[in-house]
Each structure stands twice: as C-alpha cells, then as structure tokens.
Coordinates of C-alpha atoms and ligand atoms in Angstrom, one line a residue:
X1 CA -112.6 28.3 -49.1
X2 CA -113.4 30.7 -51.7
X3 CA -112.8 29.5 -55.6
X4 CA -109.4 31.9 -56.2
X5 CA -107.2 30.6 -53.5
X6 CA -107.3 26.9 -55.5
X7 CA -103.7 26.3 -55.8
X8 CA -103.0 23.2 -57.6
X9 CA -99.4 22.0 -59.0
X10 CA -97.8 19.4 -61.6
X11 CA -94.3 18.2 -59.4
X12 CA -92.3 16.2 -62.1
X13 CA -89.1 14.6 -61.0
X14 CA -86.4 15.1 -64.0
X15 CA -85.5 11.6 -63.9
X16 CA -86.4 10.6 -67.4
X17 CA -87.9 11.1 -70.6
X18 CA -90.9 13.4 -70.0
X19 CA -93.8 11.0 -69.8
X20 CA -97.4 11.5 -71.3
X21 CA -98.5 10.4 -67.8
X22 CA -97.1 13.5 -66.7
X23 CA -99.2 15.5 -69.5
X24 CA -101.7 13.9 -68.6
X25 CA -101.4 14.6 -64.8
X26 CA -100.9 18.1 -65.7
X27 CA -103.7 18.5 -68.1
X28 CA -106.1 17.1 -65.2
X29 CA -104.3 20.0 -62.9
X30 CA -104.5 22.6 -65.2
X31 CA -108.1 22.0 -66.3
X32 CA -109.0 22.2 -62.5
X33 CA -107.1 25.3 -62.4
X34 CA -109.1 27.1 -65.3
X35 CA -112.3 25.8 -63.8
X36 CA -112.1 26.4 -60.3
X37 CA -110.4 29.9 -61.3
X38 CA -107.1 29.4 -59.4
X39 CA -103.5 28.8 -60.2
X40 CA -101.5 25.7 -61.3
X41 CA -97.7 25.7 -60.7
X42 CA -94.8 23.7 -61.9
X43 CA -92.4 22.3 -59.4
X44 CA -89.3 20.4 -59.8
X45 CA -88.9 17.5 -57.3
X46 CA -85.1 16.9 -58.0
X47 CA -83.9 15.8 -54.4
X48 CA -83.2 12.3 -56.3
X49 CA -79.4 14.1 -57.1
X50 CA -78.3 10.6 -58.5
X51 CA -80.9 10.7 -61.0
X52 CA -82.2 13.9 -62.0
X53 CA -80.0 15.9 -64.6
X54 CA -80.1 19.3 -66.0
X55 CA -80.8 17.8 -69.2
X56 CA -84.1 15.7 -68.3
X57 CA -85.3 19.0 -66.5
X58 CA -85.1 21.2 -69.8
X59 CA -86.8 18.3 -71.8
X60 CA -89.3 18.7 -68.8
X61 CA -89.9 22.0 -69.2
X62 CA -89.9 22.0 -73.1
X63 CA -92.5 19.2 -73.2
X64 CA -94.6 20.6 -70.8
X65 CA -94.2 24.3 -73.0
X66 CA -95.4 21.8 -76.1
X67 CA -98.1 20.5 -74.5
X68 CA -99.6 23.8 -74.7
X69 CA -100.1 24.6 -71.2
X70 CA -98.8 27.2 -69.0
X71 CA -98.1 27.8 -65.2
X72 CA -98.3 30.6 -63.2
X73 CA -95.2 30.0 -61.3
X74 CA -92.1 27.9 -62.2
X75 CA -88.9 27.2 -62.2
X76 CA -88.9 28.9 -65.3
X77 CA -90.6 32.2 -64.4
X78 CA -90.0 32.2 -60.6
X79 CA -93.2 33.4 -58.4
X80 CA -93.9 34.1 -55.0
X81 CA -93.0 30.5 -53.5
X82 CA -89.6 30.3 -55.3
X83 CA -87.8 28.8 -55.8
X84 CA -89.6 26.0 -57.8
X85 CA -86.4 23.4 -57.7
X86 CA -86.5 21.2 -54.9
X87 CA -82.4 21.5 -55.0
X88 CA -82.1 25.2 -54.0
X89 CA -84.4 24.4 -51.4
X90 CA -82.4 22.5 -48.9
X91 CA -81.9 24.8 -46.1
X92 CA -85.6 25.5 -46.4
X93 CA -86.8 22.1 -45.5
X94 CA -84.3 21.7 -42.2
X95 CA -85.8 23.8 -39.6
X96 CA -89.1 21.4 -40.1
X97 CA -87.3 18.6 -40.1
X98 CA -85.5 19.9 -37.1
X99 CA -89.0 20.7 -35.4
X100 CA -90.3 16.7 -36.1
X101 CA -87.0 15.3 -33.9
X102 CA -87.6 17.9 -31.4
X103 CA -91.5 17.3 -30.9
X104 CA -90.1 13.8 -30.6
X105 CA -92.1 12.5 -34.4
X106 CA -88.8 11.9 -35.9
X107 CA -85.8 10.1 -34.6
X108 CA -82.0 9.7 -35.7
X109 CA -81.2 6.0 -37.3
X110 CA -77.7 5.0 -37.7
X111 CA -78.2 2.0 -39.5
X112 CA -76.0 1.2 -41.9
X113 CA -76.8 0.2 -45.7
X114 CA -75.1 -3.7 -45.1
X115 CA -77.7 -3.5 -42.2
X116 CA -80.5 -2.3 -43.6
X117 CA -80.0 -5.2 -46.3
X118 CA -79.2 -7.7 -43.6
X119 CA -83.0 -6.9 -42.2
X120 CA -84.1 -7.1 -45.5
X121 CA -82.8 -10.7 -46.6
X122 CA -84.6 -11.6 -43.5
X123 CA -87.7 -9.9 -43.8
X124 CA -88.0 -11.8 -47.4
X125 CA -86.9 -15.1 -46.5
X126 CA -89.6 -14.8 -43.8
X127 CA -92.0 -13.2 -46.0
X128 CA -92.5 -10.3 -44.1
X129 CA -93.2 -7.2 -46.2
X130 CA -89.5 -4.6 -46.4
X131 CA -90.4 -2.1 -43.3
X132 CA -87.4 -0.1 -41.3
X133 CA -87.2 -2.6 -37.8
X134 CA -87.1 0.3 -35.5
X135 CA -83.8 -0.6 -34.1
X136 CA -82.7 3.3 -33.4
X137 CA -86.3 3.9 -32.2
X138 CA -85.2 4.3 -29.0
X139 CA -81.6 5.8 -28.5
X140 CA -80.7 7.6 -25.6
X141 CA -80.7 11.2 -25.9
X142 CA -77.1 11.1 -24.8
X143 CA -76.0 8.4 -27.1
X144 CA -77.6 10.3 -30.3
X145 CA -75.5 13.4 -29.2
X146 CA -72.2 11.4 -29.1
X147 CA -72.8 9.4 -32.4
X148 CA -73.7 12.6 -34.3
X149 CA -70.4 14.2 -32.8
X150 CA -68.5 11.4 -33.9
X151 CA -69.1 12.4 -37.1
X152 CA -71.0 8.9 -37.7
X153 CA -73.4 8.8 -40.9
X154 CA -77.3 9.2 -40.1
X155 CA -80.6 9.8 -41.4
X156 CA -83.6 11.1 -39.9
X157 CA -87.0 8.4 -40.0
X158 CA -90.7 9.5 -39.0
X159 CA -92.1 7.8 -36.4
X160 CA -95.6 5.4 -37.2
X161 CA -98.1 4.9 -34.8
X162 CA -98.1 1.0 -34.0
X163 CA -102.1 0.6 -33.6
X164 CA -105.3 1.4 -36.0
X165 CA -105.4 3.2 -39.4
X166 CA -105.2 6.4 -41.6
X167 CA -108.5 7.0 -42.5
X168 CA -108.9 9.8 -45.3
X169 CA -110.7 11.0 -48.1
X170 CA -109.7 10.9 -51.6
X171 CA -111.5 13.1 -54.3
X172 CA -111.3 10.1 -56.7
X173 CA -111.3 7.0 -54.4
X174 CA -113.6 7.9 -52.1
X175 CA -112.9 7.2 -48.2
X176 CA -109.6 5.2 -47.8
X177 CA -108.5 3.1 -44.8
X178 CA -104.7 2.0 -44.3
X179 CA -103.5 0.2 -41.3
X180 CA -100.2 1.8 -39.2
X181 CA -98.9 -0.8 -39.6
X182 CA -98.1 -1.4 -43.1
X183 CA -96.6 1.8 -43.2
X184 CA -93.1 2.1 -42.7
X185 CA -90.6 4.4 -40.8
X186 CA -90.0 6.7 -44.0
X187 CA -86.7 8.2 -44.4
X188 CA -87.1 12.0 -43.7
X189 CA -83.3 13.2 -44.5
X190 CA -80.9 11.3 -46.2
X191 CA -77.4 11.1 -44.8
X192 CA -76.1 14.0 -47.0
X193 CA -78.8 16.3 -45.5
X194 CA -81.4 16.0 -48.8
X195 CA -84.8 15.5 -47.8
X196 CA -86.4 12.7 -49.5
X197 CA -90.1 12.9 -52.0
X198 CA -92.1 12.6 -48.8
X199 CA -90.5 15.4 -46.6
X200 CA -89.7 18.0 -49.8
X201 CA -93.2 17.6 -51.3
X202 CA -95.2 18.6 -47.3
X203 CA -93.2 21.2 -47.0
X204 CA -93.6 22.7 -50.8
X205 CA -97.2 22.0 -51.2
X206 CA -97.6 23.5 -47.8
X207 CA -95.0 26.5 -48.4
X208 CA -96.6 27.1 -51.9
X209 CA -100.0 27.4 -50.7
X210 CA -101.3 24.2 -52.7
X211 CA -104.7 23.8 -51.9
X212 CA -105.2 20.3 -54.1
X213 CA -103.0 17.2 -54.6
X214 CA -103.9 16.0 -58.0
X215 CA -101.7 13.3 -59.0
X216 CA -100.9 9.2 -60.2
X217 CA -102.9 6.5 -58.0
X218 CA -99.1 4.9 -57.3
X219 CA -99.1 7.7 -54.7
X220 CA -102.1 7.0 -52.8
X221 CA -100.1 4.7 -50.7
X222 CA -97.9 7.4 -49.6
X223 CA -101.1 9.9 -48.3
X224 CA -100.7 8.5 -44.8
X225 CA -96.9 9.6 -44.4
X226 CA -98.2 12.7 -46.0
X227 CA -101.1 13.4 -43.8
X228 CA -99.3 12.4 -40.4
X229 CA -96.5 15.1 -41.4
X230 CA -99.0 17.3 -41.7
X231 CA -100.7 16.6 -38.7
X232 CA -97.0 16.3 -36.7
X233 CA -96.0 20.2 -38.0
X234 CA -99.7 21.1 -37.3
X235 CA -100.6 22.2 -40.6
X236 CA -103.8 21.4 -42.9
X237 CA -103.2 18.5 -45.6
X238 CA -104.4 19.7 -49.0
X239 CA -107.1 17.7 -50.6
X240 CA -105.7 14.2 -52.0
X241 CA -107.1 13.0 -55.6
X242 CA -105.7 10.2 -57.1
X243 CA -105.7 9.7 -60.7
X244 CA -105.8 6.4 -62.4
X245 CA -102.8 5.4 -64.5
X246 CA -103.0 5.3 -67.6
X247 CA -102.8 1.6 -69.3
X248 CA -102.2 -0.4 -72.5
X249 CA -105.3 -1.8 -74.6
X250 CA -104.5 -5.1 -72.1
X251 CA -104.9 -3.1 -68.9
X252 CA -101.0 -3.4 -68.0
X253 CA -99.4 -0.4 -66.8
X254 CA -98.3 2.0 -69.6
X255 CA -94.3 1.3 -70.4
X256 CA -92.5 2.2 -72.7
X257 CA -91.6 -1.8 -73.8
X258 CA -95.3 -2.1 -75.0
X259 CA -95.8 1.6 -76.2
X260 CA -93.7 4.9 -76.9
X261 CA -94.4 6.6 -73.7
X262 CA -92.1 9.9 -73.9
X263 CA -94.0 13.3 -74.8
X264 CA -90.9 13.4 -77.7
X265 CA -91.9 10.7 -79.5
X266 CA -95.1 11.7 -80.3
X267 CA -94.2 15.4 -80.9
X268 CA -91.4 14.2 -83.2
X269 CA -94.1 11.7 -85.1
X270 CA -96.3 15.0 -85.9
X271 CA -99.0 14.6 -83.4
X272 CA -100.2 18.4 -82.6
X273 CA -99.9 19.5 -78.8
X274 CA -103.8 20.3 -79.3
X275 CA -104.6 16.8 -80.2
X276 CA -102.5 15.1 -77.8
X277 CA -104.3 16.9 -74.9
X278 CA -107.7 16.6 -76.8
X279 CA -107.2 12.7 -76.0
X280 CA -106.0 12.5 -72.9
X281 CA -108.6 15.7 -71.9
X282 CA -111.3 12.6 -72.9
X283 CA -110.5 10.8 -70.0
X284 CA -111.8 13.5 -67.7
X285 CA -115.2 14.5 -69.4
X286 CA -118.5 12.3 -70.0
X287 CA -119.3 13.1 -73.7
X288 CA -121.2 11.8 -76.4
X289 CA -120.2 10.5 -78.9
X290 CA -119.7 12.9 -82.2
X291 CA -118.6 15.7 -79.7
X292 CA -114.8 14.4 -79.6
X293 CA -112.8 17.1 -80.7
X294 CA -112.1 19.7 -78.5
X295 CA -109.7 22.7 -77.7
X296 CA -108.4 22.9 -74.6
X297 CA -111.1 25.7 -73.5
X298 CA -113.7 23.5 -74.5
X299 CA -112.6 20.8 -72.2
X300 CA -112.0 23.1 -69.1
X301 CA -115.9 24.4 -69.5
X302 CA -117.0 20.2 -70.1
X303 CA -114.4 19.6 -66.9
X304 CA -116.1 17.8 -63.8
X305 CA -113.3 16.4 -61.5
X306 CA -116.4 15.4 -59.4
X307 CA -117.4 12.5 -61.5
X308 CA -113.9 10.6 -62.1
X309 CA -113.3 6.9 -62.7
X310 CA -111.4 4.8 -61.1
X311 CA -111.4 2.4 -64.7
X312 CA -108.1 3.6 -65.6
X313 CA -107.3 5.4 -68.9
X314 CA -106.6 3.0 -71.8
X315 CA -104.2 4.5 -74.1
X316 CA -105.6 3.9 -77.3
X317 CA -102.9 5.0 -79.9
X318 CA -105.9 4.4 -82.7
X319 CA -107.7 6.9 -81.2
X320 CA -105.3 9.3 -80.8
X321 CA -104.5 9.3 -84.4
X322 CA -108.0 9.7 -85.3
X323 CA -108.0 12.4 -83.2
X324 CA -105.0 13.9 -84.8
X325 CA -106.1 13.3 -88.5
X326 CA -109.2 15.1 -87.4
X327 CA -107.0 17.6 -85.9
X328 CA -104.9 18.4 -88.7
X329 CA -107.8 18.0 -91.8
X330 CA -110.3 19.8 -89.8
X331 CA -109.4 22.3 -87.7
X332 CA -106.4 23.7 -89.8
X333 CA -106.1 26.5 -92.1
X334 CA -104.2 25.4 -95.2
X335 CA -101.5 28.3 -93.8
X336 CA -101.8 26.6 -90.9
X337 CA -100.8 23.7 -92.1
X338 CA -98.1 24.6 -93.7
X339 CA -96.6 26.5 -91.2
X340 CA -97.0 23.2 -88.4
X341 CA -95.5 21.2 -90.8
X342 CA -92.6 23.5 -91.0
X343 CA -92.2 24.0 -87.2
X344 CA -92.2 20.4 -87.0
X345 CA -89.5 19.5 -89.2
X346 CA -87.6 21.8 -88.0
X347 CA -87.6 20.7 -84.3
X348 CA -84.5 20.1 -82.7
X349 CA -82.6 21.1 -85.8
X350 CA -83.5 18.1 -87.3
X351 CA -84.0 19.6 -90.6
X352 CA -80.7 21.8 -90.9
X353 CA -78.6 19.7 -89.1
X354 CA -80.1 16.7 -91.2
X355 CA -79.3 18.5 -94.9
X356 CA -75.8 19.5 -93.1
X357 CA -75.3 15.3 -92.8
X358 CA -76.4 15.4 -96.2
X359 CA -74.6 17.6 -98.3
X360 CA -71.3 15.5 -98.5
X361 CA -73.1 12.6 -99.8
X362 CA -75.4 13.5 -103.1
X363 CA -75.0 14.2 -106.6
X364 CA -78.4 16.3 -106.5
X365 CA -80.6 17.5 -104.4
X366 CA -83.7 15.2 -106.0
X367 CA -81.7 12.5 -103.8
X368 CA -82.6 14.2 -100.3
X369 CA -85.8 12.5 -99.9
X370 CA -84.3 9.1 -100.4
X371 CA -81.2 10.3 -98.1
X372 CA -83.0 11.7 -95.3
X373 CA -86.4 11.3 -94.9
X374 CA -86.0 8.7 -92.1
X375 CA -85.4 11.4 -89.9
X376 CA -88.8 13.1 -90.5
X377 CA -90.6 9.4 -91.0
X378 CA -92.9 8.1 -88.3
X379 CA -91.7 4.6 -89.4
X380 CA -88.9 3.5 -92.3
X381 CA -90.7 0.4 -93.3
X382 CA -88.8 -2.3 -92.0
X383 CA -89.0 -5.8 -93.6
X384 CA -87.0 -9.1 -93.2
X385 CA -85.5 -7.6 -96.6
X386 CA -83.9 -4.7 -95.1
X387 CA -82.0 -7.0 -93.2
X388 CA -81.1 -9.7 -95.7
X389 CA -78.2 -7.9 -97.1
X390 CA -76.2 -7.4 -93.6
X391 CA -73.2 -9.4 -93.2
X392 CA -74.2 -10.9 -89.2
X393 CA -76.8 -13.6 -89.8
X394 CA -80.2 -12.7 -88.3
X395 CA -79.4 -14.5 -84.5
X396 CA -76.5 -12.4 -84.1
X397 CA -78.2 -9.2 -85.7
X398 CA -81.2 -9.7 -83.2
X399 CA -78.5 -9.8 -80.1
X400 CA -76.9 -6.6 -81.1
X401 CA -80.4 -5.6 -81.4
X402 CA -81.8 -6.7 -77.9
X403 CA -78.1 -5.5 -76.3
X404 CA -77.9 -1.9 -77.9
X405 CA -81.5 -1.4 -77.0
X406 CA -80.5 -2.5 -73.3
X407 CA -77.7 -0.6 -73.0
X408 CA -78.6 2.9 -75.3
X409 CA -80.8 3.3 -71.6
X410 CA -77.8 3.7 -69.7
X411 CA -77.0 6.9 -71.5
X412 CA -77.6 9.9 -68.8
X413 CA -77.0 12.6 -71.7
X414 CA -77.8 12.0 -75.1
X415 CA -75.6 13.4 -78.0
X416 CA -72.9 12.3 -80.4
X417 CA -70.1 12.0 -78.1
X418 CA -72.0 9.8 -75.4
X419 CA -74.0 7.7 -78.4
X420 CA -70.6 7.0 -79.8
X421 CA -68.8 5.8 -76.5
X422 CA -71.7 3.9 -75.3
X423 CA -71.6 2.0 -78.6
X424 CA -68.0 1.6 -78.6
X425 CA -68.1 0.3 -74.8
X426 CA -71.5 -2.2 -76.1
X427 CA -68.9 -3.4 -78.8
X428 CA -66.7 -3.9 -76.6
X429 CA -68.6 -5.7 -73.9
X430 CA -69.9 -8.0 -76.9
X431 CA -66.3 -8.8 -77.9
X432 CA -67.1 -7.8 -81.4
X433 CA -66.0 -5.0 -83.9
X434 CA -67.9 -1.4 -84.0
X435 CA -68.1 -2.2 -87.6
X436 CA -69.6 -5.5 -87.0
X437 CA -72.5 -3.6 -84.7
X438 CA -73.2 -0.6 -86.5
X439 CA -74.6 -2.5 -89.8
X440 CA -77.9 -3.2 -88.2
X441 CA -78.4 -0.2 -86.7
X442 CA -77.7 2.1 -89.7
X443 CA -80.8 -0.4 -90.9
X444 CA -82.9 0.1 -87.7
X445 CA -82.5 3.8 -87.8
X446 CA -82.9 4.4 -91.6
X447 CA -84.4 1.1 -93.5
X448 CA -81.3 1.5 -95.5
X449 CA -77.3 0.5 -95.6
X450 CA -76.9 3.9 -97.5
X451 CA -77.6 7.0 -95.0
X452 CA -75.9 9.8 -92.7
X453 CA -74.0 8.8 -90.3
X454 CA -74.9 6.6 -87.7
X455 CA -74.1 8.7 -84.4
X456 CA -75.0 12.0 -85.5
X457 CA -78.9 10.7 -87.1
X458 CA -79.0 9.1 -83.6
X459 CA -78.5 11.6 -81.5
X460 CA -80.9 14.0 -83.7
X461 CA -83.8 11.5 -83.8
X462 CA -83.1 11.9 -80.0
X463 CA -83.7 8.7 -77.7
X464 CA -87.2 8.2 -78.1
X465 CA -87.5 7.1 -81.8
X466 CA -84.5 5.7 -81.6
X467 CA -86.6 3.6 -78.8
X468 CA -89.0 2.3 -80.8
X469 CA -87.3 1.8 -84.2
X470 CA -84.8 -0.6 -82.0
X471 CA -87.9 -2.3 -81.0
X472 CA -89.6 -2.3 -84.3
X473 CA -86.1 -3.6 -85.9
X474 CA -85.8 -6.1 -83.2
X475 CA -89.4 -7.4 -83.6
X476 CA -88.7 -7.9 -87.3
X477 CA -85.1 -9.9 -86.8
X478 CA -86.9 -11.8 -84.5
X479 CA -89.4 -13.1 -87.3
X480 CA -86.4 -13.9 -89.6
X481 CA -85.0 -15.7 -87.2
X482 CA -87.9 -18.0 -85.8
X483 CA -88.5 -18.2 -89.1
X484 CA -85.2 -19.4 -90.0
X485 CA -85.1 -21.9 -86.7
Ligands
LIG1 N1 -92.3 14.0 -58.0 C1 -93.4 13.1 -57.9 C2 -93.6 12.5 -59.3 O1 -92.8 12.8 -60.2 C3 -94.6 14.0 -57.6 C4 -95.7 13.3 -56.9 C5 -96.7 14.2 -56.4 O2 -97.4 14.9 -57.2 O3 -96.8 14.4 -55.2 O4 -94.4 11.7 -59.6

C-alpha cells in the first residue's frame, strides 16, 4: 500500500455531550493522517435513532471544529463517500445485508423482546454470560417466507462459528485471540430495517475506503464480528488499533461523576483548543521532559503510532492547566490575548445575552462584575456560607441537589423552555414548591441569592458547567450537613 491511500476516520455517535475521548480519538486519527500523508474523515454513526439528536450532532461538529482539527470529508463538507450520516444511508446498507442471508451468514430471528428477556433471566440465574440462544437458527426456508408475509416483526442476526477463535492483529495490542464462542449472534438489522454499529460501520469503512481503524479499546471486543463480516462479503478488514481509554488519576475509567468529561466544559473554562490537544497529543509521543509544549505540527512530525502503550492515558487536569498557563503566557501575543479572551467570552452568546439578563437589574454598570461574572467564572467559590442563608436546611438542600443533578440528565435538548419544565416536573415529583427548589440552585449556579434568572443563566452556561457546579454545590451541602449530623 503506498502512503497516500491511508484513509483513517473519527465515527462519533451524537448521543451525548461531545467527549474529550472523542478529541482525543480524533487527534490520534488525525496525527496519523498528517504523518502517513493520507486523509482523515468524519462520520456520523447515528443509526441509534432513539438517542442521537440533531442537537448533540451540531455540538459534535462544533467541538470537533474547536479542537482545531479538520477533515477532509464530512457530514459537513460532503466528499466522495457521502453521505457521512449513517441515517441517509439506509438503503445503502441493505443489499449487503441482503447478500449475508442469501450466502446463508445471516439468518431471520423472530424472537420477541419478552423472549429475548425470558433467555436472559435464565442465562443470569444460571450464570451464563447474555448470548442470542440460536432458537431461529434453523427455520425452514418456507417457514421464514410465511412469517415475513405475515407481516410478523424480525431482525436479521450473523451467524458465529461454534468452534476455535478469531485470531487477529491489533496495531496496539499486538496479536489477539478470542474464542467463537463468547461471541454472540449480533443483531445485523433491527426490526425497523436500521442496521445496527456493527453492520453500518463494515459497510462505511469499507465503502469509504478506510484503510485504518483507530479507535477506544472498548471496541476490541467487537473486531471479531467485524472481521467475520468482512470475511462473509469477501472484502479486506482495515487495520484494527485500539487505543487505551483514557482514566482518572485512580485508573477508573474517565466519567463525567469523577471529572468534567464534555469538550464544552473545558472550552467554556478558557482552556485554548491548542492546549487541550497539546495534552492529550502527549499521550502519543515519547518526549523528554522540558520539550512539552507543542503545536499541533510539532506533534504530527514527533508522531510514532508504532510505539503505543497499552498503560492507559491518565487525565491529569494539573497538567493540563500547566499546559494551558504555558499556553496562554508563552505562546501568545498580547493581541492575541486579547482577542482569545474576547472570542471566549463571547461563545454561545454568553456575553450579550448575559448583559441582556442584566440590564433590568443594576443601578450602574460598575455592578456587572458582581452581577454576572459567574457566567464567565471557571468556579463561583462555593462555601458552607453561601448556603447558610437559604430557607431549606442543608439535608433537604443536598436532596434537591443530588435529584436536580439526576434528573437535569434526562434533558434531550437543552434551553430555557426544556430547563424550566424539567424543573417544574423535578418539583413536582419532589412534592415541593418551584420556589422551594430554585433557592439552591440560583446558589449553585451563581455563589449568590442575587443573580439573573435562574433558567435563562442555565441554559447559557449550557449543561456541562451546570454539571459540575451541581456537583461542586452538592459536595459542599454535603460537608454542612455531615457536619451538622
Ligand atoms: N460510533 C462509534 C463510537 O462512537 C465508533 C466506533 C468506531 O470507531 O468504530 O464510539
């Protein structure tokens, strides 16, 4: 294979929060890219319908356009493959899923979901791992026909060989062996003809060309569904390299109850794109030390994906904002400066909108700092005192707390309207007063009883700062009241 035809892609599902795992998934893609002079794409892997929403894709798409890098193809910018959502490709996954039933790789299963769950309970109770039993494995020809003309619901499952393993070679991971048979019968199509991850992403990274599967280690498992598609439509798997997740300082799995995981929170804190990939670009280089900071070209010509570790990437938020002090005093102009820190408050409106909110409220404009710097803080200070002067006592301020922070997940789309009914249905639920829950929150959000209005600086801090001052707020209740017990 010559260099040029390297075709690598970044497949985010808009099912949440853009996630610095997927930057940093991306970055790893990208810097590949640059180095191996070939092209890195952006997909969207929406067949998920019930969870991916226009909404998550555009925060996709602008935190990806943050980060600094850029694609050669997208959903965005179309390309020779298009298109790049997984959603307006339907029709063009069904002739190959049409080929694996015919070739006899895939079958018809008429299981029903109380089934399914039925074989589940049992497998647990008998603590057998969850696999598909293979009851529709071997339906007549003729019966298949009849059910399907019925009209009677189905999906479409790959068939596993029974004996030996998948033995494969991952760039990262080395050679890889996983027995048949703890592999299960993975849903192809889904009864209202979607294909599911497994069959969209074959078909796409084979239709786009993709010549190398970079991506998070919790997909290693899936390679040997992957490669026997591949081998079942006779087509060459790409090469598989499995990242290591990223982790907390205590090796746990990054999440977003330990740290902020969303690209948002940290652009909306004043971290600069450059720095953020400078950090996670560390994880992919062997450097000494005093040769930290580096742009993003620097980092593609120090790139070796041959030498990789399996470690796992410690997210280090110390590090990152020594990086990003370095970043700002160092390798910024004082225009420069100026200019970010303008662009920044200014994101999402948050400084017009914000001095809209503000202009009913003060005698003179010497009072806007007080009034609404929270929305441009990284943190309002919090202290048991900020809470002392609320009306709940500290037990039932840390439940509306721990519910709101709950509950504010269930939002699909985040702005005024939905922030206000959520709260109003969270009152509700609670059996208490709005005006009994918003008091804590207007303290959560602002470190003071006196701000904007609750819903509105909300929905403009946007869900991930809200996230964490919840949990900062919570954390701090939670003192007063062990304290007070
Ligand atoms: N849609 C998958 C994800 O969001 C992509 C996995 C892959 O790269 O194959 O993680």
């Amino acid at each position: 294979m010559t260099t040029s035809s390297v075709r690598v892609r970044i497949a985010p599902s808009p099912t949440g929060e853009p996630h610095v795992g997927t930057a940093y998934i991306a970055l790893f893609n990208y810097l590949f890219a640059k180095k191996m002079g070939g092209e890195f794409i952006l997909r969207i892997e929406d067949t998920d319908a019930t969870r991916s929403t226009p909404e998550f894709e555009q925060k996709v798409l602008d935190s990806l356009k943050w980060t600094g890098l850029s694609w050669a193809e997208g959903p965005d910018i179309g390309g020779p493959y298009g298109p790049y959502r997984q959603s307006e490709r339907k029709e063009t996954y069904r002739p190959f899923v049409d080929k694996l039933v015919e070739d006899g790789h895939a079958f018809r299963c008429f299981c029903t979901p109380e089934r399914l769950e039925l074989m589940r309970e049992g497998q647990r109770a008998r603590g057998a791992p969850p696999k598909y039993d293979g009851l529709c494995l071997h339906l007549k020809a003729e019966e298949v026909t009849s059910r399907l003309s019925a009209g009677e619901p189905s999906v479409v499952r790959m068939k596993i060989p029974t004996e030996g393993s998948c033995d494969f070679n991952d760039g990262v991971y080395g050679d890889v062996s996983i027995p048949w048979d703890s592999v299960d019968m993975q849903v192809l199509l889904k009864a209202d003809g979607m294909p599911t991850y497994h069959m969209a992403n074959v078909v796409d990274d084979h239709l786009m060309k993709i010549t190398h599967v970079a991506r998070g280690e919790e997909w290693l498992a899936s390679v040997p569904k992957h490669i026997l598609l591949y081998r079942y439509l006779g087509l060459e798997p790409p090469v598989f390299m499995h990242l290591s997740l990223m982790r907390n300082a205590d090796k746990s799995k990054l999440s977003k109850r330990k740290n902020p995981t969303s690209i948002s929170y940290y652009s909306a804190l004043g971290y600069l794109p450059e720095a953020l990939m400078n950090f996670l670009g560390l994880f992919f280089i062997q450097i000494a030390e005093g040769e930290e900071l580096l742009t993003m070209d620097e980092l593609a010509e120090r790139f070796d994906p041959g030498n990789l570790s399996k470690a796992g990437a410690i997210f280090d938020i110390q590090k990152l904002d020594w990086l990003n002090g370095r970043w700002l005093r160092e390798k910024l102009t004082p225009d420069e400066f100026i200019a970010r820190t303008f662009a920044w408050a200014s994101e999402n409106g948050r400084l017009t909108e914000g001095l809209k909110l503000a202009q009913s409220r003060i005698a003179k404009l010497g009072e806007l700092p007080q009034l609404t710097g929270f929305m441009l803080a990284s943190e309002v200070g919090l202290t048991p005192a900020s809470f002392a002067g609320l009306k709940t006592s500290p037990a039932e301020t840390l439940q509306i707390l721990d519910t709101v922070q709950v509950d504010l997940e269930k939002i699909l789309e985040w702005n005024v309207t939905t922030i206000e009914e959520e709260l109003r249905a969270i009152s509700e639920r609670m059996g208490k007063k709005l005006r009994v829950v918003t008091p804590p929150l207007f303290v959560a959000v602002s470190g003071s009883t006196r701000s904007l209005p609750l819903f509105d600086s909300m929905a403009l801090l946007g869900r991930s700062v809200m996230r964490q001052r919840l949990k900062v707020a919570a954390a701090v209740v939670a003192s007063m009241v062990g304290a007070a017990g």
